Amino acid sequence: MDHDTYLLAYKGPSGYGYMSTFTVDSDGDPITEVASIQFNDNSTMQWPSLVQLNESTYALAYYGYDSGTDYNGNAITNQWGRWISLFKVASDGSRITELYTLRHDYDNNSSDAHHTLGKVDDDTYVLAYKGYNYGPSGGGSHGGWIKTFTVSNNVITQTAQLRHHTSYAYFNSLTKVDANTFALAFEGSGQDGYISTFDIPADGSTITEKNELEHDTNSGFDHSFVQLDADTYILAYRGGSDYSDYLKSFTIQADGTGITQVDSERLM
């Protein structure tokens, strides 16, 4: 989209899922809504995570009630589950078009999907979430899942999957380390704070866990994980024995094999 045009996916009136575009003048005023669509059915949409694949194409992960295609390519109508949808958005924000909708997991627990999406390349992306992976072969097990999806001719196909944590994985936040390495911050076993790294090739054909660091042995909630420079990453989260807000820095090797905490600051 244009530099002054922005896209937002959110839970709107009556709990429906909405996607809207906005323009913002260079001085920040005014903010103008340009276009808006309701993208799912019924009154429940939870845990949206949006990523831009290329200039005009976006992928959205969410929990909700929708119609589309299941993991076998069969048309389904009015079903609960964890979904991935593909959207085309005009550069000026004047049009939003839903292109494809895939239910990759029919787990119908609305409270705990905790999606986070990342871009591998222009037609491949990675999803971290908590669920059972009901449906696809090798699924049906509770825990933290990493999946890859490819897009071809506006069709979404699940490519690979990995159950990386066997208890649960809440408050997921994913960041890219290099072309084929991703780091994930999440709440894992015992409500502790974890960071794991994964190797994912450009075609998304495999997912390999490289390392895992338990950086907070008391708690780890509400993660926001971003890259600061070539090998330094900043994590904001709520944790510790007193559930305070923390800011931590880490160095992560480009191949994901090394994760080292550098500093920690209790904010409040």
PDB file of C-alpha atoms in Angstrom:
ATOM      1  CA  MET A   1       0.000   0.000   0.000  1.00  0.00           C
ATOM      2  CA  ASP A   2       0.979   3.656  -0.258  1.00  0.00           C
ATOM      3  CA  HIS A   3       3.150   5.060   2.533  1.00  0.00           C
ATOM      4  CA  ASP A   4       0.224   6.979   4.026  1.00  0.00           C
ATOM      5  CA  THR A   5      -2.234   4.054   3.871  1.00  0.00           C
ATOM      6  CA  TYR A   6      -2.613   1.467   6.648  1.00  0.00           C
ATOM      7  CA  LEU A   7      -4.482  -1.807   7.137  1.00  0.00           C
ATOM      8  CA  LEU A   8      -6.057  -3.051  10.369  1.00  0.00           C
ATOM      9  CA  ALA A   9      -7.763  -6.364  11.236  1.00  0.00           C
ATOM     10  CA  TYR A  10      -9.838  -6.280  14.405  1.00  0.00           C
ATOM     11  CA  LYS A  11     -12.840  -7.566  16.349  1.00  0.00           C
ATOM     12  CA  GLY A  12     -15.643  -5.125  15.660  1.00  0.00           C
ATOM     13  CA  PRO A  13     -19.355  -4.667  16.450  1.00  0.00           C
ATOM     14  CA  SER A  14     -21.127  -7.787  17.767  1.00  0.00           C
ATOM     15  CA  GLY A  15     -17.813  -9.674  17.800  1.00  0.00           C
ATOM     16  CA  TYR A  16     -17.474  -9.996  14.003  1.00  0.00           C
ATOM     17  CA  GLY A  17     -14.097  -9.839  12.286  1.00  0.00           C
ATOM     18  CA  TYR A  18     -13.418  -6.662  10.306  1.00  0.00           C
ATOM     19  CA  MET A  19     -10.642  -5.375   8.102  1.00  0.00           C
ATOM     20  CA  SER A  20     -10.313  -1.648   7.390  1.00  0.00           C
ATOM     21  CA  THR A  21      -7.934   0.666   5.555  1.00  0.00           C
ATOM     22  CA  PHE A  22      -7.014   4.145   6.757  1.00  0.00           C
ATOM     23  CA  THR A  23      -5.112   7.092   5.358  1.00  0.00           C
ATOM     24  CA  VAL A  24      -3.095   9.353   7.632  1.00  0.00           C
ATOM     25  CA  ASP A  25      -1.825  12.787   6.599  1.00  0.00           C
ATOM     26  CA  SER A  26       1.871  13.496   7.066  1.00  0.00           C
ATOM     27  CA  ASP A  27       1.202  15.580  10.189  1.00  0.00           C
ATOM     28  CA  GLY A  28      -0.989  12.822  11.651  1.00  0.00           C
ATOM     29  CA  ASP A  29      -4.289  14.652  11.205  1.00  0.00           C
ATOM     30  CA  PRO A  30      -6.748  13.599   9.945  1.00  0.00           C
ATOM     31  CA  ILE A  31      -7.011   9.822  10.112  1.00  0.00           C
ATOM     32  CA  THR A  32      -9.601   8.727   7.548  1.00  0.00           C
ATOM     33  CA  GLU A  33     -11.202   5.305   7.150  1.00  0.00           C
ATOM     34  CA  VAL A  34     -11.248   4.467   3.432  1.00  0.00           C
ATOM     35  CA  ALA A  35     -12.712   0.964   3.106  1.00  0.00           C
ATOM     36  CA  SER A  36     -13.963  -1.768   5.431  1.00  0.00           C
ATOM     37  CA  ILE A  37     -15.214  -5.350   5.115  1.00  0.00           C
ATOM     38  CA  GLN A  38     -16.625  -7.930   7.519  1.00  0.00           C
ATOM     39  CA  PHE A  39     -14.602 -11.043   6.772  1.00  0.00           C
ATOM     40  CA  ASN A  40     -16.133 -13.758   8.973  1.00  0.00           C
ATOM     41  CA  ASP A  41     -19.559 -15.035   9.982  1.00  0.00           C
ATOM     42  CA  ASN A  42     -21.331 -15.323  13.333  1.00  0.00           C
ATOM     43  CA  SER A  43     -20.266 -13.204  16.297  1.00  0.00           C
ATOM     44  CA  THR A  44     -16.898 -14.577  17.353  1.00  0.00           C
ATOM     45  CA  MET A  45     -13.475 -13.629  15.971  1.00  0.00           C
ATOM     46  CA  GLN A  46     -10.423 -13.964  18.199  1.00  0.00           C
ATOM     47  CA  TRP A  47      -6.643 -13.640  18.027  1.00  0.00           C
ATOM     48  CA  PRO A  48      -6.138 -11.971  14.607  1.00  0.00           C
ATOM     49  CA  SER A  49      -2.569 -11.748  13.286  1.00  0.00           C
ATOM     50  CA  LEU A  50      -1.866  -9.996   9.975  1.00  0.00           C
ATOM     51  CA  VAL A  51       1.198 -10.132   7.716  1.00  0.00           C
ATOM     52  CA  GLN A  52       1.943  -8.543   4.330  1.00  0.00           C
ATOM     53  CA  LEU A  53       3.196 -10.998   1.704  1.00  0.00           C
ATOM     54  CA  ASN A  54       3.794  -8.592  -1.189  1.00  0.00           C
ATOM     55  CA  GLU A  55       2.711  -5.156  -2.387  1.00  0.00           C
ATOM     56  CA  SER A  56      -0.996  -5.953  -2.472  1.00  0.00           C
ATOM     57  CA  THR A  57      -1.478  -9.333  -0.725  1.00  0.00           C
ATOM     58  CA  TYR A  58      -1.999  -9.982   2.982  1.00  0.00           C
ATOM     59  CA  ALA A  59      -2.532 -13.115   5.071  1.00  0.00           C
ATOM     60  CA  LEU A  60      -4.605 -13.152   8.252  1.00  0.00           C
ATOM     61  CA  ALA A  61      -4.731 -15.861  10.934  1.00  0.00           C
ATOM     62  CA  TYR A  62      -7.686 -15.917  13.335  1.00  0.00           C
ATOM     63  CA  TYR A  63     -10.075 -18.086  15.314  1.00  0.00           C
ATOM     64  CA  GLY A  64     -13.746 -17.877  14.411  1.00  0.00           C
ATOM     65  CA  TYR A  65     -16.816 -19.131  12.580  1.00  0.00           C
ATOM     66  CA  ASP A  66     -16.472 -19.032   8.814  1.00  0.00           C
ATOM     67  CA  SER A  67     -16.879 -20.707   5.438  1.00  0.00           C
ATOM     68  CA  GLY A  68     -14.143 -21.661   3.026  1.00  0.00           C
ATOM     69  CA  THR A  69     -11.956 -24.708   2.377  1.00  0.00           C
ATOM     70  CA  ASP A  70     -10.682 -27.390   4.736  1.00  0.00           C
ATOM     71  CA  TYR A  71      -7.190 -28.927   4.856  1.00  0.00           C
ATOM     72  CA  ASN A  72      -8.257 -31.560   2.259  1.00  0.00           C
ATOM     73  CA  GLY A  73      -9.427 -28.934  -0.214  1.00  0.00           C
ATOM     74  CA  ASN A  74     -13.133 -29.554   0.431  1.00  0.00           C
ATOM     75  CA  ALA A  75     -15.612 -26.677   0.604  1.00  0.00           C
ATOM     76  CA  ILE A  76     -17.025 -26.148   4.109  1.00  0.00           C
ATOM     77  CA  THR A  77     -19.751 -23.794   5.320  1.00  0.00           C
ATOM     78  CA  ASN A  78     -20.375 -22.221   8.722  1.00  0.00           C
ATOM     79  CA  GLN A  79     -17.678 -23.989  10.731  1.00  0.00           C
ATOM     80  CA  TRP A  80     -15.674 -23.144  13.836  1.00  0.00           C
ATOM     81  CA  GLY A  81     -11.908 -23.384  13.912  1.00  0.00           C
ATOM     82  CA  ARG A  82      -8.554 -21.767  13.267  1.00  0.00           C
ATOM     83  CA  TRP A  83      -8.439 -20.049   9.882  1.00  0.00           C
ATOM     84  CA  ILE A  84      -6.005 -18.463   7.435  1.00  0.00           C
ATOM     85  CA  SER A  85      -7.435 -15.988   4.925  1.00  0.00           C
ATOM     86  CA  LEU A  86      -5.863 -14.207   1.969  1.00  0.00           C
ATOM     87  CA  PHE A  87      -6.753 -10.619   1.020  1.00  0.00           C
ATOM     88  CA  LYS A  88      -5.903  -8.266  -1.823  1.00  0.00           C
ATOM     89  CA  VAL A  89      -5.784  -4.588  -0.887  1.00  0.00           C
ATOM     90  CA  ALA A  90      -5.564  -1.710  -3.385  1.00  0.00           C
ATOM     91  CA  SER A  91      -2.476   0.492  -2.930  1.00  0.00           C
ATOM     92  CA  ASP A  92      -4.651   3.499  -2.061  1.00  0.00           C
ATOM     93  CA  GLY A  93      -6.768   1.436   0.351  1.00  0.00           C
ATOM     94  CA  SER A  94      -9.937   1.887  -1.700  1.00  0.00           C
ATOM     95  CA  ARG A  95     -10.680  -1.855  -2.065  1.00  0.00           C
ATOM     96  CA  ILE A  96     -10.277  -4.911   0.165  1.00  0.00           C
ATOM     97  CA  THR A  97     -11.031  -8.270  -1.466  1.00  0.00           C
ATOM     98  CA  GLU A  98     -11.018 -11.637   0.306  1.00  0.00           C
ATOM     99  CA  LEU A  99      -9.415 -14.176  -2.036  1.00  0.00           C
ATOM    100  CA  TYR A 100      -9.290 -17.479  -0.139  1.00  0.00           C
ATOM    101  CA  THR A 101     -10.081 -18.912   3.299  1.00  0.00           C
ATOM    102  CA  LEU A 102      -8.537 -22.092   4.737  1.00  0.00           C
ATOM    103  CA  ARG A 103      -9.464 -23.845   7.980  1.00  0.00           C
ATOM    104  CA  HIS A 104      -6.198 -25.524   8.956  1.00  0.00           C
ATOM    105  CA  ASP A 105      -7.301 -26.722  12.429  1.00  0.00           C
ATOM    106  CA  TYR A 106     -10.862 -27.458  13.559  1.00  0.00           C
ATOM    107  CA  ASP A 107     -10.033 -27.007  17.259  1.00  0.00           C
ATOM    108  CA  ASN A 108     -13.024 -24.969  18.465  1.00  0.00           C
ATOM    109  CA  ASN A 109     -11.616 -23.517  21.711  1.00  0.00           C
ATOM    110  CA  SER A 110     -11.922 -19.772  21.174  1.00  0.00           C
ATOM    111  CA  SER A 111      -9.912 -18.640  24.187  1.00  0.00           C
ATOM    112  CA  ASP A 112      -6.355 -19.714  23.501  1.00  0.00           C
ATOM    113  CA  ALA A 113      -5.198 -19.665  19.867  1.00  0.00           C
ATOM    114  CA  HIS A 114      -2.653 -16.838  20.406  1.00  0.00           C
ATOM    115  CA  HIS A 115      -1.706 -16.564  16.709  1.00  0.00           C
ATOM    116  CA  THR A 116       1.426 -14.864  15.404  1.00  0.00           C
ATOM    117  CA  LEU A 117       2.286 -14.748  11.690  1.00  0.00           C
ATOM    118  CA  GLY A 118       5.636 -14.145   9.985  1.00  0.00           C
ATOM    119  CA  LYS A 119       6.713 -13.780   6.374  1.00  0.00           C
ATOM    120  CA  VAL A 120       9.223 -16.251   4.929  1.00  0.00           C
ATOM    121  CA  ASP A 121       9.089 -14.800   1.406  1.00  0.00           C
ATOM    122  CA  ASP A 122       6.501 -13.341  -0.989  1.00  0.00           C
ATOM    123  CA  ASP A 123       4.519 -16.586  -1.244  1.00  0.00           C
ATOM    124  CA  THR A 124       5.409 -18.417   1.995  1.00  0.00           C
ATOM    125  CA  TYR A 125       4.602 -17.551   5.588  1.00  0.00           C
ATOM    126  CA  VAL A 126       4.887 -19.116   9.038  1.00  0.00           C
ATOM    127  CA  LEU A 127       2.307 -19.352  11.820  1.00  0.00           C
ATOM    128  CA  ALA A 128       2.887 -20.040  15.523  1.00  0.00           C
ATOM    129  CA  TYR A 129      -0.156 -20.787  17.651  1.00  0.00           C
ATOM    130  CA  LYS A 130      -1.533 -22.927  20.466  1.00  0.00           C
ATOM    131  CA  GLY A 131      -3.999 -25.700  19.660  1.00  0.00           C
ATOM    132  CA  TYR A 132      -4.468 -29.355  18.811  1.00  0.00           C
ATOM    133  CA  ASN A 133      -3.920 -29.254  15.031  1.00  0.00           C
ATOM    134  CA  TYR A 134      -7.112 -31.250  14.565  1.00  0.00           C
ATOM    135  CA  GLY A 135      -7.528 -32.517  11.022  1.00  0.00           C
ATOM    136  CA  PRO A 136      -4.139 -32.632   9.288  1.00  0.00           C
ATOM    137  CA  SER A 137      -2.153 -35.863   9.435  1.00  0.00           C
ATOM    138  CA  GLY A 138       0.107 -35.968  12.474  1.00  0.00           C
ATOM    139  CA  GLY A 139      -2.148 -33.611  14.447  1.00  0.00           C
ATOM    140  CA  GLY A 140      -4.559 -34.068  17.324  1.00  0.00           C
ATOM    141  CA  SER A 141      -1.987 -33.280  20.020  1.00  0.00           C
ATOM    142  CA  HIS A 142      -2.214 -30.372  22.450  1.00  0.00           C
ATOM    143  CA  GLY A 143       0.644 -27.873  22.505  1.00  0.00           C
ATOM    144  CA  GLY A 144       2.495 -25.152  20.669  1.00  0.00           C
ATOM    145  CA  TRP A 145       2.480 -25.577  16.883  1.00  0.00           C
ATOM    146  CA  ILE A 146       4.530 -24.020  14.103  1.00  0.00           C
ATOM    147  CA  LYS A 147       3.141 -24.285  10.564  1.00  0.00           C
ATOM    148  CA  THR A 148       4.142 -23.039   7.137  1.00  0.00           C
ATOM    149  CA  PHE A 149       1.794 -22.139   4.290  1.00  0.00           C
ATOM    150  CA  THR A 150       2.392 -21.320   0.643  1.00  0.00           C
ATOM    151  CA  VAL A 151       0.270 -19.210  -1.685  1.00  0.00           C
ATOM    152  CA  SER A 152      -0.081 -20.026  -5.390  1.00  0.00           C
ATOM    153  CA  ASN A 153      -2.750 -18.621  -7.719  1.00  0.00           C
ATOM    154  CA  ASN A 154      -4.497 -17.183  -4.651  1.00  0.00           C
ATOM    155  CA  VAL A 155      -4.840 -20.622  -3.022  1.00  0.00           C
ATOM    156  CA  ILE A 156      -3.387 -21.306   0.443  1.00  0.00           C
ATOM    157  CA  THR A 157      -1.742 -24.696   1.083  1.00  0.00           C
ATOM    158  CA  GLN A 158      -0.332 -25.929   4.365  1.00  0.00           C
ATOM    159  CA  THR A 159       3.226 -27.097   3.734  1.00  0.00           C
ATOM    160  CA  ALA A 160       4.801 -28.260   7.009  1.00  0.00           C
ATOM    161  CA  GLN A 161       4.015 -28.513  10.708  1.00  0.00           C
ATOM    162  CA  LEU A 162       5.928 -28.995  13.959  1.00  0.00           C
ATOM    163  CA  ARG A 163       4.672 -29.439  17.510  1.00  0.00           C
ATOM    164  CA  HIS A 164       7.491 -27.586  19.262  1.00  0.00           C
ATOM    165  CA  HIS A 165       6.092 -27.480  22.816  1.00  0.00           C
ATOM    166  CA  THR A 166       4.066 -30.316  24.300  1.00  0.00           C
ATOM    167  CA  SER A 167       2.152 -28.520  27.052  1.00  0.00           C
ATOM    168  CA  TYR A 168       0.978 -25.174  25.721  1.00  0.00           C
ATOM    169  CA  ALA A 169       2.258 -21.983  24.102  1.00  0.00           C
ATOM    170  CA  TYR A 170       0.457 -18.762  24.945  1.00  0.00           C
ATOM    171  CA  PHE A 171       1.225 -15.105  24.085  1.00  0.00           C
ATOM    172  CA  ASN A 172       3.219 -16.006  20.971  1.00  0.00           C
ATOM    173  CA  SER A 173       5.351 -13.332  19.282  1.00  0.00           C
ATOM    174  CA  LEU A 174       7.408 -14.230  16.200  1.00  0.00           C
ATOM    175  CA  THR A 175      10.348 -12.332  14.689  1.00  0.00           C
ATOM    176  CA  LYS A 176      12.639 -13.034  11.726  1.00  0.00           C
ATOM    177  CA  VAL A 177      16.350 -13.586  12.399  1.00  0.00           C
ATOM    178  CA  ASP A 178      17.613 -14.132   8.840  1.00  0.00           C
ATOM    179  CA  ALA A 179      16.278 -15.426   5.509  1.00  0.00           C
ATOM    180  CA  ASN A 180      15.450 -18.853   6.909  1.00  0.00           C
ATOM    181  CA  THR A 181      15.581 -18.460  10.704  1.00  0.00           C
ATOM    182  CA  PHE A 182      12.787 -17.314  13.027  1.00  0.00           C
ATOM    183  CA  ALA A 183      12.655 -16.720  16.779  1.00  0.00           C
ATOM    184  CA  LEU A 184       9.507 -17.180  18.877  1.00  0.00           C
ATOM    185  CA  ALA A 185       8.817 -15.772  22.343  1.00  0.00           C
ATOM    186  CA  PHE A 186       6.023 -17.517  24.249  1.00  0.00           C
ATOM    187  CA  GLU A 187       4.675 -18.655  27.599  1.00  0.00           C
ATOM    188  CA  GLY A 188       5.431 -22.347  27.970  1.00  0.00           C
ATOM    189  CA  SER A 189       5.537 -25.012  30.657  1.00  0.00           C
ATOM    190  CA  GLY A 190       4.858 -23.766  34.185  1.00  0.00           C
ATOM    191  CA  GLN A 191       3.811 -20.379  32.758  1.00  0.00           C
ATOM    192  CA  ASP A 192       7.533 -19.635  32.245  1.00  0.00           C
ATOM    193  CA  GLY A 193       8.996 -17.389  29.551  1.00  0.00           C
ATOM    194  CA  TYR A 194      10.673 -19.115  26.594  1.00  0.00           C
ATOM    195  CA  ILE A 195      12.419 -18.203  23.340  1.00  0.00           C
ATOM    196  CA  SER A 196      12.822 -20.833  20.618  1.00  0.00           C
ATOM    197  CA  THR A 197      14.477 -20.617  17.207  1.00  0.00           C
ATOM    198  CA  PHE A 198      13.500 -22.450  14.012  1.00  0.00           C
ATOM    199  CA  ASP A 199      15.041 -23.070  10.609  1.00  0.00           C
ATOM    200  CA  ILE A 200      12.548 -22.716   7.732  1.00  0.00           C
ATOM    201  CA  PRO A 201      13.646 -22.791   4.053  1.00  0.00           C
ATOM    202  CA  ALA A 202      12.157 -20.360   1.534  1.00  0.00           C
ATOM    203  CA  ASP A 203       9.667 -22.935   0.229  1.00  0.00           C
ATOM    204  CA  GLY A 204       8.437 -23.749   3.758  1.00  0.00           C
ATOM    205  CA  SER A 205       8.971 -27.449   3.159  1.00  0.00           C
ATOM    206  CA  THR A 206      10.468 -28.201   6.589  1.00  0.00           C
ATOM    207  CA  ILE A 207      10.525 -26.721  10.098  1.00  0.00           C
ATOM    208  CA  THR A 208      13.492 -27.557  12.344  1.00  0.00           C
ATOM    209  CA  GLU A 209      13.817 -26.338  15.931  1.00  0.00           C
ATOM    210  CA  LYS A 210      17.387 -25.146  16.542  1.00  0.00           C
ATOM    211  CA  ASN A 211      17.432 -24.024  20.178  1.00  0.00           C
ATOM    212  CA  GLU A 212      15.256 -23.143  23.174  1.00  0.00           C
ATOM    213  CA  LEU A 213      15.996 -20.789  26.066  1.00  0.00           C
ATOM    214  CA  GLU A 214      13.908 -20.586  29.240  1.00  0.00           C
ATOM    215  CA  HIS A 215      14.676 -16.952  30.123  1.00  0.00           C
ATOM    216  CA  ASP A 216      12.132 -16.465  32.947  1.00  0.00           C
ATOM    217  CA  THR A 217      11.523 -19.358  35.363  1.00  0.00           C
ATOM    218  CA  ASN A 218       8.633 -17.577  37.130  1.00  0.00           C
ATOM    219  CA  SER A 219       6.271 -16.394  34.397  1.00  0.00           C
ATOM    220  CA  GLY A 220       6.099 -14.975  30.879  1.00  0.00           C
ATOM    221  CA  PHE A 221       2.984 -13.258  29.455  1.00  0.00           C
ATOM    222  CA  ASP A 222       2.005 -10.691  26.801  1.00  0.00           C
ATOM    223  CA  HIS A 223       5.115 -10.880  24.639  1.00  0.00           C
ATOM    224  CA  SER A 224       6.196  -8.350  22.016  1.00  0.00           C
ATOM    225  CA  PHE A 225       9.432  -9.455  20.313  1.00  0.00           C
ATOM    226  CA  VAL A 226      11.308  -7.279  17.775  1.00  0.00           C
ATOM    227  CA  GLN A 227      14.692  -7.079  16.072  1.00  0.00           C
ATOM    228  CA  LEU A 228      16.967  -4.190  17.102  1.00  0.00           C
ATOM    229  CA  ASP A 229      19.956  -4.812  14.816  1.00  0.00           C
ATOM    230  CA  ALA A 230      21.673  -7.675  12.982  1.00  0.00           C
ATOM    231  CA  ASP A 231      21.905  -9.964  16.024  1.00  0.00           C
ATOM    232  CA  THR A 232      20.149  -8.126  18.873  1.00  0.00           C
ATOM    233  CA  TYR A 233      16.491  -8.537  19.813  1.00  0.00           C
ATOM    234  CA  ILE A 234      14.259  -6.757  22.314  1.00  0.00           C
ATOM    235  CA  LEU A 235      11.485  -8.505  24.256  1.00  0.00           C
ATOM    236  CA  ALA A 236       8.799  -6.654  26.185  1.00  0.00           C
ATOM    237  CA  TYR A 237       6.653  -8.884  28.390  1.00  0.00           C
ATOM    238  CA  ARG A 238       4.984  -9.317  31.767  1.00  0.00           C
ATOM    239  CA  GLY A 239       6.722 -11.797  34.049  1.00  0.00           C
ATOM    240  CA  GLY A 240       8.894 -12.478  37.056  1.00  0.00           C
ATOM    241  CA  SER A 241       7.599 -13.578  40.447  1.00  0.00           C
ATOM    242  CA  ASP A 242       5.613 -10.340  40.771  1.00  0.00           C
ATOM    243  CA  TYR A 243       4.137 -10.302  37.226  1.00  0.00           C
ATOM    244  CA  SER A 244       5.794  -6.947  36.499  1.00  0.00           C
ATOM    245  CA  ASP A 245       6.593  -5.458  33.091  1.00  0.00           C
ATOM    246  CA  TYR A 246      10.064  -6.276  31.806  1.00  0.00           C
ATOM    247  CA  LEU A 247      12.274  -5.269  28.890  1.00  0.00           C
ATOM    248  CA  LYS A 248      15.009  -7.716  27.937  1.00  0.00           C
ATOM    249  CA  SER A 249      17.664  -7.826  25.233  1.00  0.00           C
ATOM    250  CA  PHE A 250      19.032 -10.972  23.596  1.00  0.00           C
ATOM    251  CA  THR A 251      21.612 -11.864  20.993  1.00  0.00           C
ATOM    252  CA  ILE A 252      20.641 -14.622  18.570  1.00  0.00           C
ATOM    253  CA  GLN A 253      23.051 -16.186  16.091  1.00  0.00           C
ATOM    254  CA  ALA A 254      21.946 -16.019  12.443  1.00  0.00           C
ATOM    255  CA  ASP A 255      21.544 -19.805  12.252  1.00  0.00           C
ATOM    256  CA  GLY A 256      19.470 -19.870  15.456  1.00  0.00           C
ATOM    257  CA  THR A 257      21.860 -22.090  17.380  1.00  0.00           C
ATOM    258  CA  GLY A 258      22.777 -19.527  20.026  1.00  0.00           C
ATOM    259  CA  ILE A 259      20.341 -17.494  22.194  1.00  0.00           C
ATOM    260  CA  THR A 260      21.901 -15.343  24.942  1.00  0.00           C
ATOM    261  CA  GLN A 261      20.198 -12.925  27.311  1.00  0.00           C
ATOM    262  CA  VAL A 262      22.180  -9.660  27.459  1.00  0.00           C
ATOM    263  CA  ASP A 263      20.246  -7.392  29.817  1.00  0.00           C
ATOM    264  CA  SER A 264      16.977  -7.152  31.761  1.00  0.00           C
ATOM    265  CA  GLU A 265      15.128  -4.107  33.078  1.00  0.00           C
ATOM    266  CA  ARG A 266      12.079  -4.179  35.347  1.00  0.00           C
ATOM    267  CA  LEU A 267       9.819  -1.375  34.179  1.00  0.00           C
ATOM    268  CA  MET A 268       7.128  -1.266  36.862  1.00  0.00           C
TER     269      MET A 268
END
